Short mmCIF file of C-alpha atoms in Angstrom, two decimals:
data_model
loop_
_atom_site.label_atom_id
_atom_site.label_comp_id
_atom_site.label_asym_id
_atom_site.label_seq_id
_atom_site.Cartn_x
_atom_site.Cartn_y
_atom_site.Cartn_z
CA MET A 361 -26.84 -76.73 39.68
CA SER A 362 -26.84 -73.18 38.41
CA LEU A 363 -24.86 -72.11 35.41
CA ALA A 364 -23.13 -68.75 35.53
CA ILE A 365 -23.81 -66.90 32.30
CA PRO A 366 -21.03 -64.42 31.52
CA LYS A 367 -22.25 -60.94 30.93
CA ARG A 368 -21.45 -59.18 27.70
CA PRO A 369 -19.07 -56.29 28.29
CA VAL A 370 -20.73 -52.95 27.86
CA ASN A 371 -19.11 -50.61 25.36
CA LEU A 372 -18.87 -47.22 27.03
CA LEU A 373 -16.63 -45.51 24.49
CA PHE A 374 -19.25 -42.86 23.90
CA LEU A 375 -18.51 -41.56 27.38
CA TYR A 376 -14.91 -40.79 26.39
CA PRO A 377 -14.98 -38.65 23.26
CA SER A 378 -11.23 -38.29 23.03
CA PHE A 379 -10.69 -42.04 23.23
CA ALA A 380 -13.50 -42.77 20.83
CA HIS A 381 -12.21 -40.36 18.20
CA GLY A 382 -8.75 -41.84 18.46
CA ASN A 383 -10.04 -45.24 17.29
CA VAL A 384 -11.77 -43.89 14.18
CA PRO A 385 -10.14 -45.52 11.13
CA ALA A 386 -8.41 -43.14 8.76
CA VAL A 387 -10.02 -42.54 5.37
CA ARG A 388 -7.88 -43.91 2.56
CA ARG A 389 -8.19 -43.42 -1.15
CA HIS A 390 -8.06 -46.71 -3.04
CA GLU A 391 -6.52 -47.23 -6.43
CA SER A 392 -9.88 -47.30 -8.17
CA SER A 393 -11.05 -43.95 -6.86
CA ALA A 394 -7.67 -42.28 -7.46
CA ARG A 395 -7.57 -43.50 -11.04
CA ARG A 396 -11.12 -42.28 -11.69
CA THR A 397 -10.38 -38.84 -10.22
CA THR A 398 -7.19 -38.46 -12.25
CA LYS A 399 -9.01 -39.41 -15.42
CA ARG A 400 -11.72 -36.80 -14.83
CA LEU A 401 -9.18 -34.07 -14.15
CA ARG A 402 -7.28 -34.82 -17.34
CA VAL A 403 -9.03 -32.22 -19.52
CA LYS A 404 -7.61 -30.88 -22.74
CA PRO A 405 -7.09 -27.09 -22.83
CA ASP A 406 -9.34 -24.95 -24.98
CA PRO A 407 -7.96 -24.25 -28.47
CA SER A 408 -8.44 -20.53 -27.97
CA SER A 409 -5.66 -20.58 -25.36
CA PHE A 410 -3.04 -21.11 -28.04
CA ALA A 411 -2.09 -18.52 -30.63
CA PRO A 412 -2.43 -19.68 -34.23
CA ALA A 413 0.67 -20.46 -36.22
CA VAL A 414 1.66 -17.30 -38.08
CA THR A 415 4.70 -16.26 -40.02
CA ALA A 416 7.19 -13.58 -39.11
CA ASP A 417 5.55 -11.09 -41.52
CA GLN A 418 2.11 -11.60 -40.00
CA LEU A 419 3.43 -10.98 -36.50
CA GLN A 420 4.26 -7.41 -37.48
CA GLN A 421 0.77 -6.75 -38.89
CA HIS A 422 -1.58 -7.49 -35.98
CA VAL A 423 -1.80 -7.57 -32.19
CA VAL A 424 -3.09 -10.57 -30.21
CA PHE A 425 -5.57 -9.63 -27.47
CA ASN A 426 -6.43 -12.63 -25.27
CA PRO A 427 -8.46 -11.45 -22.25
CA PRO A 428 -9.20 -13.81 -19.34
CA SER A 429 -12.31 -15.98 -19.45
CA SER A 430 -14.93 -13.74 -17.87
CA SER A 431 -18.11 -11.90 -18.75
CA PRO A 432 -17.62 -9.17 -21.38
CA SER A 433 -17.27 -5.69 -19.97
CA PRO A 434 -16.62 -2.36 -21.69
CA TYR A 435 -14.21 -1.50 -18.87
CA GLN A 436 -11.88 -4.37 -19.83
CA THR A 437 -12.03 -4.46 -23.64
CA PRO A 438 -9.96 -1.65 -25.17
CA ALA A 439 -11.64 0.45 -27.82
CA VAL A 440 -8.87 -0.44 -30.28
CA PHE A 441 -10.15 -4.00 -30.49
CA LEU A 442 -13.84 -3.04 -30.93
CA PRO A 443 -15.41 -2.68 -34.41
CA PRO A 444 -16.67 0.80 -35.39
CA SER A 445 -20.31 -0.34 -35.19
CA ASP A 446 -19.94 -2.04 -31.81
CA PRO A 447 -22.38 -0.60 -29.19
CA ARG A 448 -19.75 -1.05 -26.52
CA ARG A 449 -17.91 1.97 -27.89
CA SER A 450 -20.67 4.28 -26.69
CA LEU A 451 -20.75 2.51 -23.33
CA LEU A 452 -17.02 2.94 -22.98
CA ALA A 453 -17.27 6.67 -23.78
CA GLN A 454 -20.04 7.11 -21.21
CA ALA A 455 -17.96 5.26 -18.64
CA HIS A 456 -15.01 7.59 -19.21
CA ASP A 457 -17.21 10.69 -18.88
CA HIS A 458 -18.74 9.35 -15.70
CA ALA A 459 -15.34 8.45 -14.22
CA ASN A 460 -13.87 11.91 -14.86
CA PRO A 461 -16.61 14.52 -15.46
CA TYR A 462 -14.14 17.42 -15.26
CA THR A 463 -12.54 16.73 -18.64
CA GLN A 464 -15.10 18.98 -20.31
CA PRO A 465 -13.80 22.54 -20.88
CA ASN A 466 -16.92 24.28 -19.47
CA LYS A 467 -17.17 22.12 -16.36
CA ARG A 468 -16.48 24.05 -13.15
CA LEU A 469 -14.12 22.45 -10.68
CA PRO A 470 -15.19 21.91 -7.05
CA PRO A 471 -13.98 24.42 -4.48
CA PRO A 472 -10.64 23.66 -2.78
CA ILE A 473 -10.73 22.02 0.61
CA GLU A 474 -8.16 24.40 2.05
CA LYS A 475 -7.36 27.83 0.75
CA SER A 476 -3.75 28.27 -0.28
CA ALA A 477 -1.82 30.56 2.00
CA GLU A 478 -0.96 33.89 0.45
CA LYS A 479 2.74 34.69 0.49
CA ARG A 480 3.70 37.77 2.42
CA TYR A 481 6.97 39.68 2.48
CA HIS A 482 6.37 41.91 5.47
CA LEU A 483 9.55 41.30 7.50
CA LYS A 484 12.30 43.89 7.26
CA GLU A 485 16.05 43.56 7.72
CA GLU A 486 15.86 44.67 11.37
CA GLU A 487 13.30 42.00 12.22
CA ILE A 488 15.30 39.29 10.45
CA ALA A 489 18.39 40.31 12.42
CA GLU A 490 16.35 40.14 15.63
CA ILE A 491 15.22 36.60 14.78
CA ARG A 492 18.83 35.54 14.24
CA ARG A 493 19.95 37.15 17.49
CA LEU A 494 17.24 35.45 19.59
CA ARG A 495 17.92 32.13 17.93
CA GLN A 496 21.65 32.31 18.65
CA GLU A 497 21.38 33.60 22.22
CA ASP A 498 18.78 31.15 23.58
CA PRO A 499 17.80 28.43 21.08
CA PHE A 500 16.14 26.37 23.85
CA THR A 501 13.61 29.11 24.62
CA TRP A 502 13.24 30.63 21.16
CA SER A 503 12.37 27.66 19.02
CA ARG A 504 11.14 27.84 15.46
CA LYS A 505 7.53 27.72 16.55
CA LYS A 506 7.86 30.56 19.05
CA LEU A 507 9.78 32.76 16.64
CA ALA A 508 7.20 32.11 13.91
CA GLN A 509 4.39 33.11 16.27
CA LYS A 510 6.20 36.21 17.49
CA PHE A 511 7.06 37.61 14.06
CA ASP A 512 3.97 36.24 12.24
CA CYS A 513 5.82 34.08 9.73
CA SER A 514 6.22 30.41 8.94
CA GLU A 515 8.58 27.97 10.65
CA PHE A 516 10.10 27.21 7.26
CA PHE A 517 11.13 30.85 6.87
CA VAL A 518 12.73 30.81 10.32
CA ALA A 519 14.73 27.72 9.35
CA MET A 520 15.85 29.44 6.13
CA ILE A 521 17.30 32.58 7.71
CA CYS A 522 18.96 31.04 10.79
CA GLU A 523 20.14 27.74 12.23
CA ALA A 524 20.18 26.34 15.71
CA SER A 525 23.36 26.38 17.77
CA PRO A 526 25.60 23.29 17.94
CA GLU A 527 24.44 22.67 21.53
CA ARG A 528 20.81 22.60 20.42
CA LYS A 529 21.60 20.23 17.55
CA ALA A 530 23.52 17.93 19.90
CA GLN A 531 20.61 17.85 22.34
CA GLN A 532 18.15 16.97 19.59
CA GLN A 533 20.48 14.25 18.32
CA ARG A 534 20.76 12.71 21.80
CA ALA A 535 16.98 12.70 22.15
CA LEU A 536 16.69 11.01 18.75
CA ASP A 537 19.29 8.40 19.72
CA GLU A 538 17.35 7.59 22.90
CA ILE A 539 14.21 7.03 20.86
CA LYS A 540 16.05 4.80 18.37
CA ALA A 541 17.50 2.75 21.23
CA ARG A 542 13.98 1.62 22.13
CA TRP A 543 13.21 0.44 18.59
CA GLY A 544 12.77 -3.25 17.86
CA ASN A 545 14.33 -5.21 15.04
CA ARG A 546 11.29 -4.82 12.82
CA ARG A 547 11.21 -1.02 13.02
CA ARG A 548 14.97 -0.74 12.67
CA HIS A 549 14.98 -2.89 9.53
CA ALA A 550 12.05 -0.91 8.12
CA ARG A 551 13.87 2.40 8.59
CA GLU A 552 17.02 0.99 7.00
CA ASP A 553 15.03 -0.21 4.00
CA ARG A 554 13.42 3.23 3.72
CA GLN A 555 16.83 4.89 3.62
CA LYS A 556 17.96 2.48 0.91
CA ARG A 557 14.89 3.20 -1.20
CA ARG A 558 15.42 6.95 -0.86
CA GLY A 559 19.00 6.51 -2.03
CA LEU A 560 17.77 4.65 -5.12
CA TRP A 561 15.26 7.36 -6.07
CA GLY A 562 17.92 9.64 -7.48
CA ARG A 563 19.41 6.82 -9.55
CA ASP A 564 15.96 5.75 -10.86
CA GLU A 565 16.35 2.13 -9.69
#
């Protein structure tokens, strides 16, 4: 008579990583560990964080300077709060000279990146009248740029002495409206906020 010995089931959870990770018990914090952590975090603040008790008369006689807890630096400590014999005063003066070396009266400034354009007043009344005539007759052909190149002047000067025709302005406005029609909500809101900020500049708000 042979006895059938049942085989122990083989655990093959390592072949299914997703299933195996789903059965991992969650880590819980017990009452003992939570109480110990809370007790360690309960630290009294440093006494230097609080201003000493002073009277109303003493408040008018001194200034409280409480910098953040960091390494001392001459860039952060104002010279008003340093004693006269403190060596950091010399370091602070050297730092200011190094940051802006052109404060000295004999120091030569670097050359300009771009030379400023020299103003010229070479156009006569006949040429100005010719610019206005070309601009009124055919504003589509004679734009500001072409007129400035023809008469050797700036586009700003052309805009000062003459304006475009109503047809030209209407065409430019239609082109601008077509561009705005393709804007998204984000760009439209950004442009509206920009217009609001420009309106507040004059009121200093």
